[in-house]
């Protein structure tokens, strides 16, 4: 749906855009390319947010590096997009022309065992987008009450059987701490 997303943003060469979920950089790359219309030089700006520093490293060293390195029309913001307003204030931006949010986990997270998202690898159960802060998935599974686990599973996992799952998690952790992806 990349093409439809870019069309929907109606990107203008002098526009101000925000990609709140940079990830692998594909959407940001497409936005920057759309800002350089045939015969027109880009004059606008794209701010790309991601709290995962791996996303930035991958962009600077990966297949999209040519688009992002030394691009005066692009600014990477190493932060959760919940701080969007703060950063837009910091950069002196009062209004934007478009915002993109591709919510979810990227393939990178599943392909890196140390991130603790994948069932394909044996690794510590982490699952944090920002590995420098907050509780890991193992911390939550081993410390939350049955009621809190059920609430999290229902609200964020949209699991109708969240109470039964929470009960099984609590029973399992009584036998052995839940620490690994498997």
mmCIF file with all atom_site columns, C-alpha atoms in Angstrom:
data_model
loop_
_atom_site.group_PDB
_atom_site.id
_atom_site.type_symbol
_atom_site.label_atom_id
_atom_site.label_alt_id
_atom_site.label_comp_id
_atom_site.label_asym_id
_atom_site.label_entity_id
_atom_site.label_seq_id
_atom_site.pdbx_PDB_ins_code
_atom_site.Cartn_x
_atom_site.Cartn_y
_atom_site.Cartn_z
_atom_site.occupancy
_atom_site.B_iso_or_equiv
_atom_site.pdbx_formal_charge
_atom_site.auth_seq_id
_atom_site.auth_comp_id
_atom_site.auth_asym_id
_atom_site.auth_atom_id
_atom_site.pdbx_PDB_model_num
ATOM 1   C CA . UNK A 1 1   ? 0.000   0.000   0.000   1.00 0.00 ? 1   UNK A CA 1
ATOM 2   C CA . UNK A 1 2   ? 2.999   2.277   -0.313  1.00 0.00 ? 2   UNK A CA 1
ATOM 3   C CA . UNK A 1 3   ? 1.786   3.856   -3.553  1.00 0.00 ? 3   UNK A CA 1
ATOM 4   C CA . UNK A 1 4   ? -1.698  4.510   -2.144  1.00 0.00 ? 4   UNK A CA 1
ATOM 5   C CA . UNK A 1 5   ? -0.230  5.971   1.049   1.00 0.00 ? 5   UNK A CA 1
ATOM 6   C CA . UNK A 1 6   ? 1.982   8.393   -0.861  1.00 0.00 ? 6   UNK A CA 1
ATOM 7   C CA . UNK A 1 7   ? -0.914  9.375   -3.134  1.00 0.00 ? 7   UNK A CA 1
ATOM 8   C CA . UNK A 1 8   ? -3.133  9.961   -0.109  1.00 0.00 ? 8   UNK A CA 1
ATOM 9   C CA . UNK A 1 9   ? -0.583  12.317  1.430   1.00 0.00 ? 9   UNK A CA 1
ATOM 10  C CA . UNK A 1 10  ? -0.692  14.479  -1.729  1.00 0.00 ? 10  UNK A CA 1
ATOM 11  C CA . UNK A 1 11  ? 2.940   15.415  -1.237  1.00 0.00 ? 11  UNK A CA 1
ATOM 12  C CA . UNK A 1 12  ? 4.076   18.854  -2.352  1.00 0.00 ? 12  UNK A CA 1
ATOM 13  C CA . UNK A 1 13  ? 7.733   19.853  -2.896  1.00 0.00 ? 13  UNK A CA 1
ATOM 14  C CA . UNK A 1 14  ? 7.494   22.559  -0.220  1.00 0.00 ? 14  UNK A CA 1
ATOM 15  C CA . UNK A 1 15  ? 5.393   20.590  2.280   1.00 0.00 ? 15  UNK A CA 1
ATOM 16  C CA . UNK A 1 16  ? 6.131   19.609  5.866   1.00 0.00 ? 16  UNK A CA 1
ATOM 17  C CA . UNK A 1 17  ? 5.605   15.923  6.604   1.00 0.00 ? 17  UNK A CA 1
ATOM 18  C CA . UNK A 1 18  ? 6.045   13.591  9.553   1.00 0.00 ? 18  UNK A CA 1
ATOM 19  C CA . UNK A 1 19  ? 6.601   9.838   9.510   1.00 0.00 ? 19  UNK A CA 1
ATOM 20  C CA . UNK A 1 20  ? 5.980   8.813   13.118  1.00 0.00 ? 20  UNK A CA 1
ATOM 21  C CA . UNK A 1 21  ? 7.090   5.210   12.514  1.00 0.00 ? 21  UNK A CA 1
ATOM 22  C CA . UNK A 1 22  ? 10.331  5.320   10.536  1.00 0.00 ? 22  UNK A CA 1
ATOM 23  C CA . UNK A 1 23  ? 11.148  1.598   10.898  1.00 0.00 ? 23  UNK A CA 1
ATOM 24  C CA . UNK A 1 24  ? 13.047  0.458   7.823   1.00 0.00 ? 24  UNK A CA 1
ATOM 25  C CA . UNK A 1 25  ? 12.721  3.857   6.158   1.00 0.00 ? 25  UNK A CA 1
ATOM 26  C CA . UNK A 1 26  ? 10.669  2.795   3.142   1.00 0.00 ? 26  UNK A CA 1
ATOM 27  C CA . UNK A 1 27  ? 7.835   5.268   3.658   1.00 0.00 ? 27  UNK A CA 1
ATOM 28  C CA . UNK A 1 28  ? 10.209  8.110   4.491   1.00 0.00 ? 28  UNK A CA 1
ATOM 29  C CA . UNK A 1 29  ? 12.226  7.371   1.375   1.00 0.00 ? 29  UNK A CA 1
ATOM 30  C CA . UNK A 1 30  ? 9.069   7.469   -0.757  1.00 0.00 ? 30  UNK A CA 1
ATOM 31  C CA . UNK A 1 31  ? 7.987   10.774  0.796   1.00 0.00 ? 31  UNK A CA 1
ATOM 32  C CA . UNK A 1 32  ? 11.383  12.353  0.101   1.00 0.00 ? 32  UNK A CA 1
ATOM 33  C CA . UNK A 1 33  ? 11.319  11.088  -3.483  1.00 0.00 ? 33  UNK A CA 1
ATOM 34  C CA . UNK A 1 34  ? 7.783   12.444  -3.979  1.00 0.00 ? 34  UNK A CA 1
ATOM 35  C CA . UNK A 1 35  ? 8.935   15.844  -2.705  1.00 0.00 ? 35  UNK A CA 1
ATOM 36  C CA . UNK A 1 36  ? 11.370  15.977  -5.650  1.00 0.00 ? 36  UNK A CA 1
ATOM 37  C CA . UNK A 1 37  ? 8.857   16.234  -8.452  1.00 0.00 ? 37  UNK A CA 1
ATOM 38  C CA . UNK A 1 38  ? 9.977   16.258  -12.030 1.00 0.00 ? 38  UNK A CA 1
ATOM 39  C CA . UNK A 1 39  ? 11.556  19.603  -12.768 1.00 0.00 ? 39  UNK A CA 1
ATOM 40  C CA . UNK A 1 40  ? 11.098  20.854  -9.193  1.00 0.00 ? 40  UNK A CA 1
ATOM 41  C CA . UNK A 1 41  ? 13.590  20.904  -6.361  1.00 0.00 ? 41  UNK A CA 1
ATOM 42  C CA . UNK A 1 42  ? 12.421  19.777  -2.937  1.00 0.00 ? 42  UNK A CA 1
ATOM 43  C CA . UNK A 1 43  ? 11.976  22.705  -0.569  1.00 0.00 ? 43  UNK A CA 1
ATOM 44  C CA . UNK A 1 44  ? 10.015  21.028  2.204   1.00 0.00 ? 44  UNK A CA 1
ATOM 45  C CA . UNK A 1 45  ? 10.955  18.935  5.200   1.00 0.00 ? 45  UNK A CA 1
ATOM 46  C CA . UNK A 1 46  ? 10.330  15.442  6.506   1.00 0.00 ? 46  UNK A CA 1
ATOM 47  C CA . UNK A 1 47  ? 10.673  14.547  10.180  1.00 0.00 ? 47  UNK A CA 1
ATOM 48  C CA . UNK A 1 48  ? 10.976  10.801  10.810  1.00 0.00 ? 48  UNK A CA 1
ATOM 49  C CA . UNK A 1 49  ? 10.398  9.504   14.332  1.00 0.00 ? 49  UNK A CA 1
ATOM 50  C CA . UNK A 1 50  ? 11.550  6.198   15.776  1.00 0.00 ? 50  UNK A CA 1
ATOM 51  C CA . UNK A 1 51  ? 12.496  5.303   19.316  1.00 0.00 ? 51  UNK A CA 1
ATOM 52  C CA . UNK A 1 52  ? 14.500  2.320   18.061  1.00 0.00 ? 52  UNK A CA 1
ATOM 53  C CA . UNK A 1 53  ? 18.061  3.448   17.385  1.00 0.00 ? 53  UNK A CA 1
ATOM 54  C CA . UNK A 1 54  ? 18.538  0.355   15.173  1.00 0.00 ? 54  UNK A CA 1
ATOM 55  C CA . UNK A 1 55  ? 16.107  1.972   12.719  1.00 0.00 ? 55  UNK A CA 1
ATOM 56  C CA . UNK A 1 56  ? 18.416  4.955   12.322  1.00 0.00 ? 56  UNK A CA 1
ATOM 57  C CA . UNK A 1 57  ? 21.534  2.789   12.018  1.00 0.00 ? 57  UNK A CA 1
ATOM 58  C CA . UNK A 1 58  ? 19.860  0.627   9.368   1.00 0.00 ? 58  UNK A CA 1
ATOM 59  C CA . UNK A 1 59  ? 18.865  3.716   7.385   1.00 0.00 ? 59  UNK A CA 1
ATOM 60  C CA . UNK A 1 60  ? 22.346  5.202   7.483   1.00 0.00 ? 60  UNK A CA 1
ATOM 61  C CA . UNK A 1 61  ? 24.069  1.958   6.489   1.00 0.00 ? 61  UNK A CA 1
ATOM 62  C CA . UNK A 1 62  ? 21.428  0.097   4.464   1.00 0.00 ? 62  UNK A CA 1
ATOM 63  C CA . UNK A 1 63  ? 19.960  0.259   0.979   1.00 0.00 ? 63  UNK A CA 1
ATOM 64  C CA . UNK A 1 64  ? 18.287  3.620   1.694   1.00 0.00 ? 64  UNK A CA 1
ATOM 65  C CA . UNK A 1 65  ? 21.486  5.301   2.936   1.00 0.00 ? 65  UNK A CA 1
ATOM 66  C CA . UNK A 1 66  ? 21.882  7.339   -0.266  1.00 0.00 ? 66  UNK A CA 1
ATOM 67  C CA . UNK A 1 67  ? 18.535  9.043   0.336   1.00 0.00 ? 67  UNK A CA 1
ATOM 68  C CA . UNK A 1 68  ? 19.061  9.900   3.999   1.00 0.00 ? 68  UNK A CA 1
ATOM 69  C CA . UNK A 1 69  ? 22.756  10.720  4.353   1.00 0.00 ? 69  UNK A CA 1
ATOM 70  C CA . UNK A 1 70  ? 23.370  14.484  4.170   1.00 0.00 ? 70  UNK A CA 1
ATOM 71  C CA . UNK A 1 71  ? 19.767  15.210  3.147   1.00 0.00 ? 71  UNK A CA 1
ATOM 72  C CA . UNK A 1 72  ? 18.873  18.745  4.244   1.00 0.00 ? 72  UNK A CA 1
ATOM 73  C CA . UNK A 1 73  ? 15.163  17.973  3.784   1.00 0.00 ? 73  UNK A CA 1
ATOM 74  C CA . UNK A 1 74  ? 15.149  15.134  6.313   1.00 0.00 ? 74  UNK A CA 1
ATOM 75  C CA . UNK A 1 75  ? 15.505  15.031  10.080  1.00 0.00 ? 75  UNK A CA 1
ATOM 76  C CA . UNK A 1 76  ? 15.564  11.818  12.105  1.00 0.00 ? 76  UNK A CA 1
ATOM 77  C CA . UNK A 1 77  ? 14.060  12.191  15.581  1.00 0.00 ? 77  UNK A CA 1
ATOM 78  C CA . UNK A 1 78  ? 15.174  9.479   17.995  1.00 0.00 ? 78  UNK A CA 1
ATOM 79  C CA . UNK A 1 79  ? 12.051  9.459   20.139  1.00 0.00 ? 79  UNK A CA 1
ATOM 80  C CA . UNK A 1 80  ? 8.635   7.964   20.609  1.00 0.00 ? 80  UNK A CA 1
ATOM 81  C CA . UNK A 1 81  ? 6.085   9.845   18.542  1.00 0.00 ? 81  UNK A CA 1
ATOM 82  C CA . UNK A 1 82  ? 4.086   10.596  21.687  1.00 0.00 ? 82  UNK A CA 1
ATOM 83  C CA . UNK A 1 83  ? 6.475   13.551  21.974  1.00 0.00 ? 83  UNK A CA 1
ATOM 84  C CA . UNK A 1 84  ? 5.595   14.799  18.482  1.00 0.00 ? 84  UNK A CA 1
ATOM 85  C CA . UNK A 1 85  ? 4.291   18.172  19.684  1.00 0.00 ? 85  UNK A CA 1
ATOM 86  C CA . UNK A 1 86  ? 7.410   18.794  21.803  1.00 0.00 ? 86  UNK A CA 1
ATOM 87  C CA . UNK A 1 87  ? 9.733   18.117  18.886  1.00 0.00 ? 87  UNK A CA 1
ATOM 88  C CA . UNK A 1 88  ? 7.681   20.114  16.404  1.00 0.00 ? 88  UNK A CA 1
ATOM 89  C CA . UNK A 1 89  ? 7.861   23.029  18.835  1.00 0.00 ? 89  UNK A CA 1
ATOM 90  C CA . UNK A 1 90  ? 11.630  22.492  19.117  1.00 0.00 ? 90  UNK A CA 1
ATOM 91  C CA . UNK A 1 91  ? 12.019  22.604  15.329  1.00 0.00 ? 91  UNK A CA 1
ATOM 92  C CA . UNK A 1 92  ? 9.710   25.632  15.063  1.00 0.00 ? 92  UNK A CA 1
ATOM 93  C CA . UNK A 1 93  ? 6.963   23.771  13.207  1.00 0.00 ? 93  UNK A CA 1
ATOM 94  C CA . UNK A 1 94  ? 3.421   25.023  13.886  1.00 0.00 ? 94  UNK A CA 1
ATOM 95  C CA . UNK A 1 95  ? 1.616   23.070  11.193  1.00 0.00 ? 95  UNK A CA 1
ATOM 96  C CA . UNK A 1 96  ? 2.300   20.054  9.011   1.00 0.00 ? 96  UNK A CA 1
ATOM 97  C CA . UNK A 1 97  ? 0.883   19.021  5.652   1.00 0.00 ? 97  UNK A CA 1
ATOM 98  C CA . UNK A 1 98  ? 0.766   15.290  6.296   1.00 0.00 ? 98  UNK A CA 1
ATOM 99  C CA . UNK A 1 99  ? 1.465   12.596  8.849   1.00 0.00 ? 99  UNK A CA 1
ATOM 100 C CA . UNK A 1 100 ? 2.117   8.905   8.312   1.00 0.00 ? 100 UNK A CA 1
ATOM 101 C CA . UNK A 1 101 ? 1.926   6.200   10.972  1.00 0.00 ? 101 UNK A CA 1
ATOM 102 C CA . UNK A 1 102 ? 2.591   2.594   9.961   1.00 0.00 ? 102 UNK A CA 1
ATOM 103 C CA . UNK A 1 103 ? 1.960   1.026   13.354  1.00 0.00 ? 103 UNK A CA 1
ATOM 104 C CA . UNK A 1 104 ? 3.329   -2.372  14.196  1.00 0.00 ? 104 UNK A CA 1
ATOM 105 C CA . UNK A 1 105 ? 6.535   -4.351  14.385  1.00 0.00 ? 105 UNK A CA 1
ATOM 106 C CA . UNK A 1 106 ? 8.980   -4.324  11.477  1.00 0.00 ? 106 UNK A CA 1
ATOM 107 C CA . UNK A 1 107 ? 10.670  -7.382  9.973   1.00 0.00 ? 107 UNK A CA 1
ATOM 108 C CA . UNK A 1 108 ? 13.912  -6.205  11.539  1.00 0.00 ? 108 UNK A CA 1
ATOM 109 C CA . UNK A 1 109 ? 12.492  -6.915  14.986  1.00 0.00 ? 109 UNK A CA 1
ATOM 110 C CA . UNK A 1 110 ? 11.598  -10.487 14.044  1.00 0.00 ? 110 UNK A CA 1
ATOM 111 C CA . UNK A 1 111 ? 14.897  -11.122 12.256  1.00 0.00 ? 111 UNK A CA 1
ATOM 112 C CA . UNK A 1 112 ? 17.106  -10.055 15.186  1.00 0.00 ? 112 UNK A CA 1
ATOM 113 C CA . UNK A 1 113 ? 17.019  -12.727 17.895  1.00 0.00 ? 113 UNK A CA 1
ATOM 114 C CA . UNK A 1 114 ? 18.376  -10.358 20.553  1.00 0.00 ? 114 UNK A CA 1
ATOM 115 C CA . UNK A 1 115 ? 15.285  -8.142  20.210  1.00 0.00 ? 115 UNK A CA 1
ATOM 116 C CA . UNK A 1 116 ? 13.204  -10.952 21.735  1.00 0.00 ? 116 UNK A CA 1
ATOM 117 C CA . UNK A 1 117 ? 10.211  -10.736 19.367  1.00 0.00 ? 117 UNK A CA 1
ATOM 118 C CA . UNK A 1 118 ? 10.603  -13.911 17.328  1.00 0.00 ? 118 UNK A CA 1
ATOM 119 C CA . UNK A 1 119 ? 9.541   -17.473 18.049  1.00 0.00 ? 119 UNK A CA 1
ATOM 120 C CA . UNK A 1 120 ? 12.065  -18.702 15.468  1.00 0.00 ? 120 UNK A CA 1
ATOM 121 C CA . UNK A 1 121 ? 15.027  -18.076 17.753  1.00 0.00 ? 121 UNK A CA 1
ATOM 122 C CA . UNK A 1 122 ? 15.828  -18.883 21.330  1.00 0.00 ? 122 UNK A CA 1
ATOM 123 C CA . UNK A 1 123 ? 16.548  -15.541 22.969  1.00 0.00 ? 123 UNK A CA 1
ATOM 124 C CA . UNK A 1 124 ? 15.722  -13.493 26.050  1.00 0.00 ? 124 UNK A CA 1
ATOM 125 C CA . UNK A 1 125 ? 12.107  -12.299 25.945  1.00 0.00 ? 125 UNK A CA 1
ATOM 126 C CA . UNK A 1 126 ? 12.545  -8.541  25.500  1.00 0.00 ? 126 UNK A CA 1
ATOM 127 C CA . UNK A 1 127 ? 10.079  -7.079  22.954  1.00 0.00 ? 127 UNK A CA 1
ATOM 128 C CA . UNK A 1 128 ? 10.901  -3.421  23.689  1.00 0.00 ? 128 UNK A CA 1
ATOM 129 C CA . UNK A 1 129 ? 11.023  -0.959  20.841  1.00 0.00 ? 129 UNK A CA 1
ATOM 130 C CA . UNK A 1 130 ? 13.465  1.125   22.868  1.00 0.00 ? 130 UNK A CA 1
ATOM 131 C CA . UNK A 1 131 ? 15.890  -1.295  24.476  1.00 0.00 ? 131 UNK A CA 1
ATOM 132 C CA . UNK A 1 132 ? 17.306  1.379   26.772  1.00 0.00 ? 132 UNK A CA 1
ATOM 133 C CA . UNK A 1 133 ? 14.229  1.843   28.884  1.00 0.00 ? 133 UNK A CA 1
ATOM 134 C CA . UNK A 1 134 ? 11.183  0.300   30.400  1.00 0.00 ? 134 UNK A CA 1
ATOM 135 C CA . UNK A 1 135 ? 10.287  -3.226  31.355  1.00 0.00 ? 135 UNK A CA 1
ATOM 136 C CA . UNK A 1 136 ? 10.936  -6.205  29.131  1.00 0.00 ? 136 UNK A CA 1
ATOM 137 C CA . UNK A 1 137 ? 8.154   -8.605  28.187  1.00 0.00 ? 137 UNK A CA 1
ATOM 138 C CA . UNK A 1 138 ? 9.728   -11.091 30.631  1.00 0.00 ? 138 UNK A CA 1
ATOM 139 C CA . UNK A 1 139 ? 9.538   -8.495  33.428  1.00 0.00 ? 139 UNK A CA 1
ATOM 140 C CA . UNK A 1 140 ? 5.847   -7.958  32.740  1.00 0.00 ? 140 UNK A CA 1
ATOM 141 C CA . UNK A 1 141 ? 4.957   -11.639 32.439  1.00 0.00 ? 141 UNK A CA 1
ATOM 142 C CA . UNK A 1 142 ? 6.759   -12.459 35.678  1.00 0.00 ? 142 UNK A CA 1
ATOM 143 C CA . UNK A 1 143 ? 5.634   -9.527  37.834  1.00 0.00 ? 143 UNK A CA 1
ATOM 144 C CA . UNK A 1 144 ? 2.168   -8.326  36.799  1.00 0.00 ? 144 UNK A CA 1
ATOM 145 C CA . UNK A 1 145 ? -0.819  -9.611  38.715  1.00 0.00 ? 145 UNK A CA 1
ATOM 146 C CA . UNK A 1 146 ? -3.210  -11.977 36.947  1.00 0.00 ? 146 UNK A CA 1
ATOM 147 C CA . UNK A 1 147 ? -5.727  -9.141  36.733  1.00 0.00 ? 147 UNK A CA 1
ATOM 148 C CA . UNK A 1 148 ? -3.198  -6.725  35.192  1.00 0.00 ? 148 UNK A CA 1
ATOM 149 C CA . UNK A 1 149 ? -2.001  -9.348  32.690  1.00 0.00 ? 149 UNK A CA 1
ATOM 150 C CA . UNK A 1 150 ? -5.587  -10.003 31.641  1.00 0.00 ? 150 UNK A CA 1
ATOM 151 C CA . UNK A 1 151 ? -6.193  -6.270  31.194  1.00 0.00 ? 151 UNK A CA 1
ATOM 152 C CA . UNK A 1 152 ? -3.057  -5.815  29.066  1.00 0.00 ? 152 UNK A CA 1
ATOM 153 C CA . UNK A 1 153 ? -3.858  -8.842  26.914  1.00 0.00 ? 153 UNK A CA 1
ATOM 154 C CA . UNK A 1 154 ? -7.430  -7.670  26.401  1.00 0.00 ? 154 UNK A CA 1
ATOM 155 C CA . UNK A 1 155 ? -6.703  -3.987  25.758  1.00 0.00 ? 155 UNK A CA 1
ATOM 156 C CA . UNK A 1 156 ? -3.533  -4.249  23.675  1.00 0.00 ? 156 UNK A CA 1
ATOM 157 C CA . UNK A 1 157 ? -3.675  -7.796  22.350  1.00 0.00 ? 157 UNK A CA 1
ATOM 158 C CA . UNK A 1 158 ? -7.438  -7.691  21.696  1.00 0.00 ? 158 UNK A CA 1
ATOM 159 C CA . UNK A 1 159 ? -7.695  -11.183 23.163  1.00 0.00 ? 159 UNK A CA 1
ATOM 160 C CA . UNK A 1 160 ? -11.211 -12.144 24.188  1.00 0.00 ? 160 UNK A CA 1
ATOM 161 C CA . UNK A 1 161 ? -9.880  -15.008 26.314  1.00 0.00 ? 161 UNK A CA 1
ATOM 162 C CA . UNK A 1 162 ? -7.394  -12.779 28.142  1.00 0.00 ? 162 UNK A CA 1
ATOM 163 C CA . UNK A 1 163 ? -8.429  -13.979 31.618  1.00 0.00 ? 163 UNK A CA 1
ATOM 164 C CA . UNK A 1 164 ? -7.799  -17.621 30.768  1.00 0.00 ? 164 UNK A CA 1
ATOM 165 C CA . UNK A 1 165 ? -4.423  -16.780 29.225  1.00 0.00 ? 165 UNK A CA 1
ATOM 166 C CA . UNK A 1 166 ? -3.425  -14.639 32.223  1.00 0.00 ? 166 UNK A CA 1
ATOM 167 C CA . UNK A 1 167 ? -4.358  -17.477 34.557  1.00 0.00 ? 167 UNK A CA 1
ATOM 168 C CA . UNK A 1 168 ? -2.155  -19.911 32.589  1.00 0.00 ? 168 UNK A CA 1
ATOM 169 C CA . UNK A 1 169 ? 0.746   -17.436 32.569  1.00 0.00 ? 169 UNK A CA 1
ATOM 170 C CA . UNK A 1 170 ? 0.573   -17.041 36.358  1.00 0.00 ? 170 UNK A CA 1
ATOM 171 C CA . UNK A 1 171 ? 0.405   -20.831 36.800  1.00 0.00 ? 171 UNK A CA 1
ATOM 172 C CA . UNK A 1 172 ? 3.381   -21.370 34.453  1.00 0.00 ? 172 UNK A CA 1
ATOM 173 C CA . UNK A 1 173 ? 5.550   -18.736 36.146  1.00 0.00 ? 173 UNK A CA 1
ATOM 174 C CA . UNK A 1 174 ? 4.985   -20.417 39.510  1.00 0.00 ? 174 UNK A CA 1
ATOM 175 C CA . UNK A 1 175 ? 6.831   -23.432 38.082  1.00 0.00 ? 175 UNK A CA 1
ATOM 176 C CA . UNK A 1 176 ? 9.596   -21.471 36.379  1.00 0.00 ? 176 UNK A CA 1
ATOM 177 C CA . UNK A 1 177 ? 10.188  -17.809 35.488  1.00 0.00 ? 177 UNK A CA 1
ATOM 178 C CA . UNK A 1 178 ? 9.243   -16.946 31.895  1.00 0.00 ? 178 UNK A CA 1
ATOM 179 C CA . UNK A 1 179 ? 12.459  -15.555 30.436  1.00 0.00 ? 179 UNK A CA 1
ATOM 180 C CA . UNK A 1 180 ? 12.903  -16.728 26.841  1.00 0.00 ? 180 UNK A CA 1
ATOM 181 C CA . UNK A 1 181 ? 11.012  -16.376 23.572  1.00 0.00 ? 181 UNK A CA 1
ATOM 182 C CA . UNK A 1 182 ? 10.294  -20.084 23.307  1.00 0.00 ? 182 UNK A CA 1
#
